[in-house]
Amino acid sequence: MQIFHNPNYNFVKYRWHALVVSWVLILAGLVMIWTTGIPLGVEFSGGTQVVLQFDQQRPSIDQVRTALDKHFPGGGQNVVVQTYGTEVQREILVRVPHTGKESGTELTRTADEIQAAVRAGGLGAFKVAGTEVVGPVVGQELASKGTWAFLLSLFFILLYLWFRFELSFAVGATVATLHDILITMALLMFFRYEMSLNIIAALLTMTGYSTNDTIVIFDRVRENLRGMRRDNIKDIVNVAVNQTLNRTIITGGTALLSVIALYFFGGEVLRGFAFTMIVGIITGTYSSVFIAAAIVTFWRHGKGGARIVAASAAMPAAQRPTTTARQRKGSRNGARAS
Amino acid sequence: MNNLRWRILLIVVIIGACLWAIIPPDKKIRLGLDLKGGVHLVLRVQTDEALRLETETSAERVREDIEKAGITGATFKTLGPTSFQVTGVPPAQDALLRQASAGIQASYNREGGTGGTYTFVMKPNIANDLAAAAVTQAQQTIERRVNELGVAEPMIAKQGAAGDQLLVQLPGVTDIERAKSVIQSTALLELKLVEQGPAGSRENLLQATNGQEPPNTEVLPGVEGRVAAGERPATVYYLVRKVPIITGRDLRSAKEGPDSFNQPAIHFSLKPDGATKFARATSENINRRLGIVLDRTVVSAPNIESRIADEGQITGSFTMQEAEDLALKLRSGALPAPLTYLQQQTIGPTLGADSIRAGVIASLASLTLVALFMLFYYKLSGVNSVVALVFNLIILLGAMAYIGATMTLPGIAGFVLTMGVGVDSNVLIFERIKEELAAQRGVRASINTGFSRVFLTLVDTHLSALISAAFLFQFGTGPIRGFATTLFFGLVSNLFTATFVSKTMFEVVLAERHSDTLSI
């Protein structure tokens, strides 16, 4: 069984279109970040968050908001009220963005005040399913450490790929990964997801996935560089992308399948995570084909395919003679010996 | 064939060992707080306060020594956490002061001297050591308290760039308030001589001194007398000596029990050093009041009726439970410095249970979907990938169980990525085998080429992912570390299952029958 029989799409031809689409998305995301800021979850912004589980019936968000307006010190202007989880769980999330001083009593006081205000509103009995109070210092530290860990790991992957492939590939893979992060951030912005630790975990996961996807195609390009040494780099990349197309679609598809399951069955806590992964997998697959591969073609444009060959001249050059021959003639169905 | 038998044996042993490590899973797999529920606290040890206490004690020591040496009229002032100033030493007595302060010379730099003013500044390396020791001591103290509370698998770890933060996680804690109060209270026990009091207000107390605290003393609030249960005792004020006779550090043990009026009280005994100090102070101050100060509040101020050497009693208005918790706090040692709370999170068991149920359902659903697809698309060869996938999961869980790692939500994220990479490895190999078969190569040759060609690709993808896992582990904090740990073991086990296990399965099939077709 085969999804594509001998595909020979000219992916490289569309690299400019892809670049425009990506840039439009990324710029839109950056503009949103610039104008509205990244909505930060309580772990990063600092603040108090309480999840209340009602015994009988979940009150409406408006009811909770009214109760807070009336009874919460300072009113409910900056307070976020959301339903949490499914209808059956009857949970409401209340969050106050800023904590005062980072001290023991201040820290718990806001959480107590929220509970007292909702209780005073007479909306029915409830339990506290969870509270989270984060002082601003911890949030900042978490954010800066995470960013550094991510940037450092990206840099060392770049070094590794440079060592294993060559600089153009390493830069291509790294730029593609950054591209995926930016696109995913943009979509998270459009749907107003908050930066939380789970979303960070998802971003890390999709980064790993995206790099993995790119390396597989690059490996094929490298292999083809040996067999197709007289070909144009564009053709070499195109052949590699087409040869791995079945695998790309299947892998992307199965991964997508699992995170879609996570999105629908994973519950409230995992929803942001799953959404990020869905976007990440789509853009990760797209960027390995259109961004990473395109960068390699830009970089090596005009150099032909001759650079790696010197190092690997001893390799059996005629691994796939038909591929090389037919590709050069531009035959529509010649990407693979079949 | 012999070779094949060994490979199968190896696989069986590994899988068996991992299964043994994870069955039954609800006992063997440690769940993180986000899944199990519990208390998560990040607190900061106020090391400055520990330094200030040390500085004040040193200043007191110098004061005692110069008074013995016959210098009078010198005043002492604490300038900051690590420095104090002595003023009013006549120039003629310069040498005497130098002699008197010789005892603290090792830890302090002495500056000035002109005009009878000296500044003592703690040496930076000593201050750093003291601060670090305070954090370690706080960590150990909290550990002991938590252990006595009977929390299963608590975690108390240092974190933060400055090294003064402690992360405390108490999984599965049901009585959150009690646990919090045991940790939160600094249980700083000090026994201080009462100079004045009790008085109903601070003003009354300081009438004689024009509303100023006399040098080396301070005003502390306290409670007076016994009250019936449920009634709040009135707040009174005491003027006490700033420097305590003994502190919680001098305690040898503390135990709750009824006092002579059958009221809850705490009986304590002192270490030899403290006992000597205490005996001297009590014998010199008979008929004066001794303030028992807990966390800067005078809980009782009994009269000193005779010389007390090594045993005493703390009475106050506690309930039996409070007395028990207090004794526990004193037993486990006083915190060297007060704590402030930076982050506090409680996850109710329901929220945790909900997310783990949802996570498990989602993982099983996605595993099933992926497995069905692989069987549908690759037919019999799909069995290989399903087995590889399941083995991968078992080995990963087994490894986590062996190193005692905890499963968290970001950990589940690591699982998802591992599964994704695992399926990808299978697909890569199968697609390559298909290509080779399409190029009219034999079944055995196609399989061999498929595995050997893809192996290097897998090394590249896995190694670059391992690099990032290593960095995330090194520089990441808690949840990111959890992600990195699962990712690391997932990648290693994946390389094993996708190549070694899957290849072995193909070879078993090839050994059984000599067919020139392959179901793929």
mmCIF file of C-alpha atoms in Angstrom, chain A residues 1-4 43 51 53 84 89 91 101-104 107-108 127-138 141-142 145-146 148-150 152-154 156-157 160-161 164-165 197-198 200-202 204-206 208-209 211-213 215-216 219-220 222-223 243-244 246-248 250-251 254-255 257-259 261-263 265-267 269-270 273 277 319-320 336-338, chain B residues 34 42 44 159-162 165 180 184 339-351 354-355 357-359 361-363 365-367 369-370 373-374 376-379 409-410 412-414 416-417 420-421 423-424 427-428 431-432 434-436 438-441 453-454 456-465 467-469 471-472 474-480 483 520:
data_model
loop_
_atom_site.group_PDB
_atom_site.id
_atom_site.type_symbol
_atom_site.label_atom_id
_atom_site.label_comp_id
_atom_site.label_asym_id
_atom_site.label_seq_id
_atom_site.Cartn_x
_atom_site.Cartn_y
_atom_site.Cartn_z
ATOM 1 C CA MET A 1 0.000 0.000 0.000
ATOM 2 C CA GLN A 2 1.258 3.401 -0.925
ATOM 3 C CA ILE A 3 -0.099 6.915 -0.530
ATOM 4 C CA PHE A 4 1.927 8.402 -3.357
ATOM 5 C CA GLU A 43 3.358 30.582 36.359
ATOM 6 C CA VAL A 51 -10.040 26.555 40.716
ATOM 7 C CA GLN A 53 -15.403 23.019 42.164
ATOM 8 C CA TYR A 84 -12.704 25.075 33.653
ATOM 9 C CA GLN A 89 -16.793 18.816 36.590
ATOM 10 C CA GLU A 91 -15.322 23.982 37.871
ATOM 11 C CA LYS A 101 4.790 41.576 48.093
ATOM 12 C CA GLU A 102 6.448 38.192 48.015
ATOM 13 C CA SER A 103 5.754 37.288 51.560
ATOM 14 C CA GLY A 104 3.960 34.565 53.397
ATOM 15 C CA LEU A 107 0.677 35.267 49.158
ATOM 16 C CA THR A 108 -2.244 33.337 50.620
ATOM 17 C CA LYS A 127 -14.575 23.019 47.199
ATOM 18 C CA VAL A 128 -11.205 24.421 46.211
ATOM 19 C CA ALA A 129 -9.833 22.046 43.605
ATOM 20 C CA GLY A 130 -6.536 23.853 43.315
ATOM 21 C CA THR A 131 -4.792 27.113 44.054
ATOM 22 C CA GLU A 132 -1.672 28.485 42.586
ATOM 23 C CA VAL A 133 0.144 31.533 43.816
ATOM 24 C CA VAL A 134 3.284 32.668 42.067
ATOM 25 C CA GLY A 135 5.440 35.595 43.031
ATOM 26 C CA PRO A 136 6.888 37.638 40.165
ATOM 27 C CA VAL A 137 10.502 36.620 40.864
ATOM 28 C CA VAL A 138 9.845 32.923 40.376
ATOM 29 C CA GLU A 141 13.364 33.036 36.698
ATOM 30 C CA LEU A 142 11.314 30.272 35.115
ATOM 31 C CA LYS A 145 15.896 29.711 32.444
ATOM 32 C CA GLY A 146 13.563 28.061 29.964
ATOM 33 C CA TRP A 148 18.260 29.875 27.847
ATOM 34 C CA ALA A 149 17.861 26.119 27.916
ATOM 35 C CA PHE A 150 16.023 26.275 24.624
ATOM 36 C CA LEU A 152 21.497 26.659 24.065
ATOM 37 C CA SER A 153 20.063 23.365 22.913
ATOM 38 C CA LEU A 154 19.225 24.908 19.536
ATOM 39 C CA PHE A 156 24.297 22.804 20.000
ATOM 40 C CA ILE A 157 21.988 21.065 17.551
ATOM 41 C CA TYR A 160 26.010 18.884 15.639
ATOM 42 C CA LEU A 161 24.346 19.229 12.262
ATOM 43 C CA ARG A 164 27.412 15.796 10.562
ATOM 44 C CA PHE A 165 26.220 17.597 7.427
ATOM 45 C CA LEU A 197 4.458 25.456 31.570
ATOM 46 C CA ASN A 198 2.424 22.925 29.623
ATOM 47 C CA ILE A 200 6.306 25.468 26.998
ATOM 48 C CA ALA A 201 6.559 21.673 27.195
ATOM 49 C CA ALA A 202 4.543 21.452 23.985
ATOM 50 C CA LEU A 204 9.813 21.945 23.292
ATOM 51 C CA THR A 205 8.142 18.796 22.037
ATOM 52 C CA MET A 206 7.313 20.274 18.656
ATOM 53 C CA GLY A 208 12.151 18.139 18.770
ATOM 54 C CA TYR A 209 9.644 16.882 16.269
ATOM 55 C CA THR A 211 14.177 18.998 13.922
ATOM 56 C CA ASN A 212 13.613 15.268 13.570
ATOM 57 C CA ASP A 213 11.491 15.797 10.492
ATOM 58 C CA ILE A 215 16.975 15.788 9.537
ATOM 59 C CA VAL A 216 15.263 12.888 7.785
ATOM 60 C CA ASP A 219 19.778 12.796 5.246
ATOM 61 C CA ARG A 220 18.171 11.931 1.961
ATOM 62 C CA ARG A 222 22.980 14.174 1.493
ATOM 63 C CA GLU A 223 22.608 10.681 0.163
ATOM 64 C CA GLN A 243 11.355 10.227 -1.986
ATOM 65 C CA THR A 244 10.561 10.849 1.641
ATOM 66 C CA ASN A 246 5.268 8.981 1.927
ATOM 67 C CA ARG A 247 7.146 8.862 5.175
ATOM 68 C CA THR A 248 6.578 12.563 5.839
ATOM 69 C CA ILE A 250 2.523 9.054 7.403
ATOM 70 C CA THR A 251 4.652 10.285 10.264
ATOM 71 C CA THR A 254 0.090 9.533 12.873
ATOM 72 C CA ALA A 255 1.596 12.165 15.129
ATOM 73 C CA LEU A 257 -3.683 11.588 15.063
ATOM 74 C CA SER A 258 -2.267 11.173 18.553
ATOM 75 C CA VAL A 259 -2.308 14.834 19.487
ATOM 76 C CA ALA A 261 -6.832 12.434 20.482
ATOM 77 C CA LEU A 262 -5.028 14.313 23.237
ATOM 78 C CA TYR A 263 -6.909 17.488 22.302
ATOM 79 C CA PHE A 265 -9.830 13.438 25.412
ATOM 80 C CA GLY A 266 -7.000 15.067 27.327
ATOM 81 C CA GLY A 267 -9.138 17.361 29.422
ATOM 82 C CA VAL A 269 -5.182 20.769 31.480
ATOM 83 C CA LEU A 270 -3.858 19.190 28.292
ATOM 84 C CA PHE A 273 -0.631 21.448 25.086
ATOM 85 C CA MET A 277 1.298 20.256 19.208
ATOM 86 C CA GLN A 319 23.612 3.658 -6.252
ATOM 87 C CA ARG A 320 20.628 4.663 -8.275
ATOM 88 C CA ARG A 336 12.207 6.445 -8.389
ATOM 89 C CA ALA A 337 13.166 3.222 -9.998
ATOM 90 C CA SER A 338 10.022 1.206 -9.905
ATOM 91 C CA ASP B 34 0.317 17.825 38.999
ATOM 92 C CA VAL B 42 8.788 27.728 46.731
ATOM 93 C CA ARG B 44 13.184 31.887 50.185
ATOM 94 C CA GLN B 159 16.859 26.034 43.630
ATOM 95 C CA GLY B 160 17.194 29.501 42.227
ATOM 96 C CA ALA B 161 20.142 31.461 40.906
ATOM 97 C CA ALA B 162 21.087 32.902 44.293
ATOM 98 C CA GLN B 165 15.310 29.247 47.417
ATOM 99 C CA LYS B 180 1.707 24.333 55.795
ATOM 100 C CA GLN B 184 5.692 27.856 57.591
ATOM 101 C CA LEU B 339 11.214 32.225 55.337
ATOM 102 C CA THR B 340 9.242 34.106 52.749
ATOM 103 C CA TYR B 341 7.030 32.370 50.270
ATOM 104 C CA LEU B 342 7.546 32.962 46.579
ATOM 105 C CA GLN B 343 5.180 30.432 45.143
ATOM 106 C CA GLN B 344 2.514 28.239 46.519
ATOM 107 C CA GLN B 345 0.376 25.758 44.729
ATOM 108 C CA THR B 346 -2.065 23.196 45.957
ATOM 109 C CA ILE B 347 -3.517 20.739 43.530
ATOM 110 C CA GLY B 348 -6.607 19.059 44.818
ATOM 111 C CA PRO B 349 -6.628 15.295 44.379
ATOM 112 C CA THR B 350 -9.691 15.608 42.127
ATOM 113 C CA LEU B 351 -7.961 17.948 39.707
ATOM 114 C CA ASP B 354 -9.034 14.166 36.435
ATOM 115 C CA SER B 355 -5.958 15.132 34.507
ATOM 116 C CA ARG B 357 -7.491 9.945 33.807
ATOM 117 C CA ALA B 358 -7.820 12.248 30.833
ATOM 118 C CA GLY B 359 -4.131 11.837 30.047
ATOM 119 C CA ILE B 361 -7.453 7.882 28.099
ATOM 120 C CA ALA B 362 -5.942 10.208 25.541
ATOM 121 C CA SER B 363 -2.658 8.289 25.447
ATOM 122 C CA ALA B 365 -6.726 6.400 22.373
ATOM 123 C CA SER B 366 -3.820 7.785 20.402
ATOM 124 C CA LEU B 367 -1.789 4.598 20.813
ATOM 125 C CA LEU B 369 -5.344 4.853 16.618
ATOM 126 C CA VAL B 370 -1.701 4.834 15.602
ATOM 127 C CA PHE B 373 -3.204 2.712 11.223
ATOM 128 C CA MET B 374 0.179 0.962 11.185
ATOM 129 C CA PHE B 376 -3.767 -1.219 8.173
ATOM 130 C CA TYR B 377 -1.037 0.481 6.198
ATOM 131 C CA TYR B 378 1.873 -1.924 6.667
ATOM 132 C CA LYS B 379 -0.165 -5.098 7.186
ATOM 133 C CA LEU B 409 2.266 16.375 32.666
ATOM 134 C CA PRO B 410 5.343 17.648 30.835
ATOM 135 C CA ILE B 412 3.554 12.917 29.322
ATOM 136 C CA ALA B 413 4.580 15.445 26.688
ATOM 137 C CA GLY B 414 7.906 13.645 26.550
ATOM 138 C CA VAL B 416 4.059 11.862 23.158
ATOM 139 C CA LEU B 417 7.250 12.975 21.447
ATOM 140 C CA GLY B 420 6.002 10.167 17.586
ATOM 141 C CA VAL B 421 9.705 9.601 17.018
ATOM 142 C CA VAL B 423 6.527 5.619 14.816
ATOM 143 C CA ASP B 424 8.668 7.807 12.613
ATOM 144 C CA VAL B 427 7.942 4.357 8.992
ATOM 145 C CA LEU B 428 11.389 5.418 7.808
ATOM 146 C CA GLU B 431 9.431 2.966 3.487
ATOM 147 C CA ARG B 432 13.058 2.273 2.752
ATOM 148 C CA LYS B 434 9.535 -0.773 0.228
ATOM 149 C CA GLU B 435 11.819 1.266 -1.988
ATOM 150 C CA GLU B 436 14.356 -1.528 -2.049
ATOM 151 C CA ALA B 438 10.389 -1.849 -5.615
ATOM 152 C CA ALA B 439 13.922 -1.811 -7.002
ATOM 153 C CA GLN B 440 13.590 -5.604 -7.380
ATOM 154 C CA ARG B 441 15.905 -6.569 -4.578
ATOM 155 C CA ARG B 453 20.662 2.692 5.523
ATOM 156 C CA VAL B 454 18.158 4.197 7.899
ATOM 157 C CA LEU B 456 22.543 6.488 10.350
ATOM 158 C CA THR B 457 19.530 8.737 9.829
ATOM 159 C CA LEU B 458 18.149 7.524 13.133
ATOM 160 C CA VAL B 459 21.447 8.192 14.854
ATOM 161 C CA ASP B 460 21.328 11.764 13.553
ATOM 162 C CA THR B 461 17.766 12.428 14.604
ATOM 163 C CA HIS B 462 18.161 10.764 17.982
ATOM 164 C CA LEU B 463 21.496 12.338 18.810
ATOM 165 C CA SER B 464 20.286 15.844 18.053
ATOM 166 C CA ALA B 465 17.209 15.230 20.193
ATOM 167 C CA ILE B 467 21.543 17.017 22.790
ATOM 168 C CA SER B 468 18.510 19.137 23.388
ATOM 169 C CA ALA B 469 17.294 16.814 26.154
ATOM 170 C CA PHE B 471 20.511 20.969 27.787
ATOM 171 C CA LEU B 472 16.925 21.107 28.905
ATOM 172 C CA GLN B 474 20.904 20.910 32.733
ATOM 173 C CA PHE B 475 19.321 24.353 32.599
ATOM 174 C CA GLY B 476 15.633 23.683 32.920
ATOM 175 C CA THR B 477 13.636 23.834 36.106
ATOM 176 C CA GLY B 478 11.311 21.170 37.541
ATOM 177 C CA PRO B 479 8.731 20.463 34.830
ATOM 178 C CA ILE B 480 11.151 21.024 31.974
ATOM 179 C CA PHE B 483 10.203 16.479 30.066
ATOM 180 C CA ILE B 520 4.539 -4.577 4.047
#
